Amino acid sequence: TIAGRKDLAIAKELLKRKFLVGLFDRMDASIERLEIFLHWNDISDDARSCQHAKVNQMMANSINHNLDLPLEGSPVWISLMEKNGLDMALFEYAKFLYDYQGHTLFGIPVSSV
């Protein structure tokens, strides 16, 4: 079956209730939030350095620098948005939740979010 607006609403509710949102483009802050949330923030400097090195290595390996993305507004971009509109709506909601959780769970002022 094809996903619809009802499925999007369910996915948003699950994301809100069950997940701590992290964003790839804010990886360091996302990991810091995860550490605080899970009470893992009392690690040694050596362990933290090792963690950062591993995360940076994984991020560098996951980025395809030769990827040609379609220009926003182009026919290809419009087609992708039509076919993946619900996914994009969920992603936009995840970005909103990231900021919202930053404020409500971690005390980040709204003006910083």
C-alpha atoms as one frame of an Amber mdcrd trajectory, in Angstrom:
protein
   0.000   0.000   0.000   1.035   3.588  -0.566   1.662   5.764   2.466  -0.680
   8.694   2.984  -1.273  11.633   5.295  -2.565   9.352   8.068   0.713   7.403
   7.955   2.644  10.676   8.122   0.689  11.711  11.225   1.448   8.358  12.876
   5.138   8.620  11.969   5.325  12.140  13.413   3.683  11.015  16.640   6.081
   8.061  16.967   9.065  10.304  16.302   7.861  12.771  18.938   7.130  10.170
  21.612   9.838   7.557  21.099  12.963   9.168  19.642  15.710  11.546  20.599
  16.355  13.278  17.284  19.883  13.791  16.004  20.852  15.461  12.751  23.728
  14.518  10.473  24.638  18.136   9.795  24.773  18.778  13.556  26.577  15.572
  14.465  28.708  16.895  17.344  25.731  18.502  19.082  23.597  15.411  18.406
  26.176  13.119  20.022  26.518  15.491  22.957  22.751  15.401  23.461  22.753
  11.599  23.299  25.527  11.426  25.890  23.628  13.717  28.244  20.303  11.965
  27.687  21.813   8.525  28.365  24.073   9.830  31.162  27.192   8.937  29.185
  28.702  12.406  29.573  31.147  11.356  32.308  33.697   9.798  29.952  37.421
  10.496  30.021  39.093  12.934  27.654  40.859  10.006  25.936  37.565   8.208
  25.367  35.948  11.404  24.073  38.872  12.019  21.711  38.614   8.454  20.407
  34.862   8.840  19.986  35.224  12.081  18.020  37.898  10.555  15.775  35.685
   7.549  15.004  32.607   9.690  14.323  34.598  12.007  12.042  35.986   8.993
  10.173  32.521   7.506   9.726  31.112  10.836   8.538  33.948  11.345   6.050
  33.360   7.845   4.650  29.608   8.376   4.310  29.701  11.562   2.267  29.721
  11.181  -1.506  31.551  14.298  -2.658  30.929  13.462  -6.327  27.170  13.399
  -5.973  25.369  15.782  -8.315  22.163  16.922  -6.658  19.377  18.379  -8.777
  18.867  22.102  -8.561  15.948  23.195  -6.422  12.998  23.944  -8.693  14.325
  21.905 -11.629  12.058  19.252 -13.203  14.088  16.469 -11.570  13.875  18.179
  -8.160  10.101  18.678  -8.543   9.664  15.012  -9.477  11.676  13.896  -6.450
   9.636  16.115  -4.145   6.386  14.757  -5.583   7.487  11.159  -5.101   9.076
  11.766  -1.700   6.861  14.525  -0.351   5.815  12.633   2.777   9.426  11.705
   3.524  10.413  15.349   3.189   7.537  16.409   5.441   8.707  13.922   8.073
  12.279  15.195   7.735  11.125  18.798   8.206   9.238  17.681  11.309  12.363
  15.892  12.588  14.319  19.160  12.219  11.587  20.951  14.163  11.734  18.252
  16.876  15.513  18.583  17.093  15.117  22.259  17.970  12.137  21.611  20.243
  13.981  18.872  22.147  17.000  21.141  22.420  14.850  23.647  24.267  12.677
  21.308  26.341  15.191  18.570  27.219  18.505  20.386  27.196  17.592  23.961
  28.127  18.892  25.516  24.931  17.292  28.959  24.675  14.789  29.338  21.876
  16.810  32.168  20.353  19.734  29.723  19.916  17.603  27.106  18.217
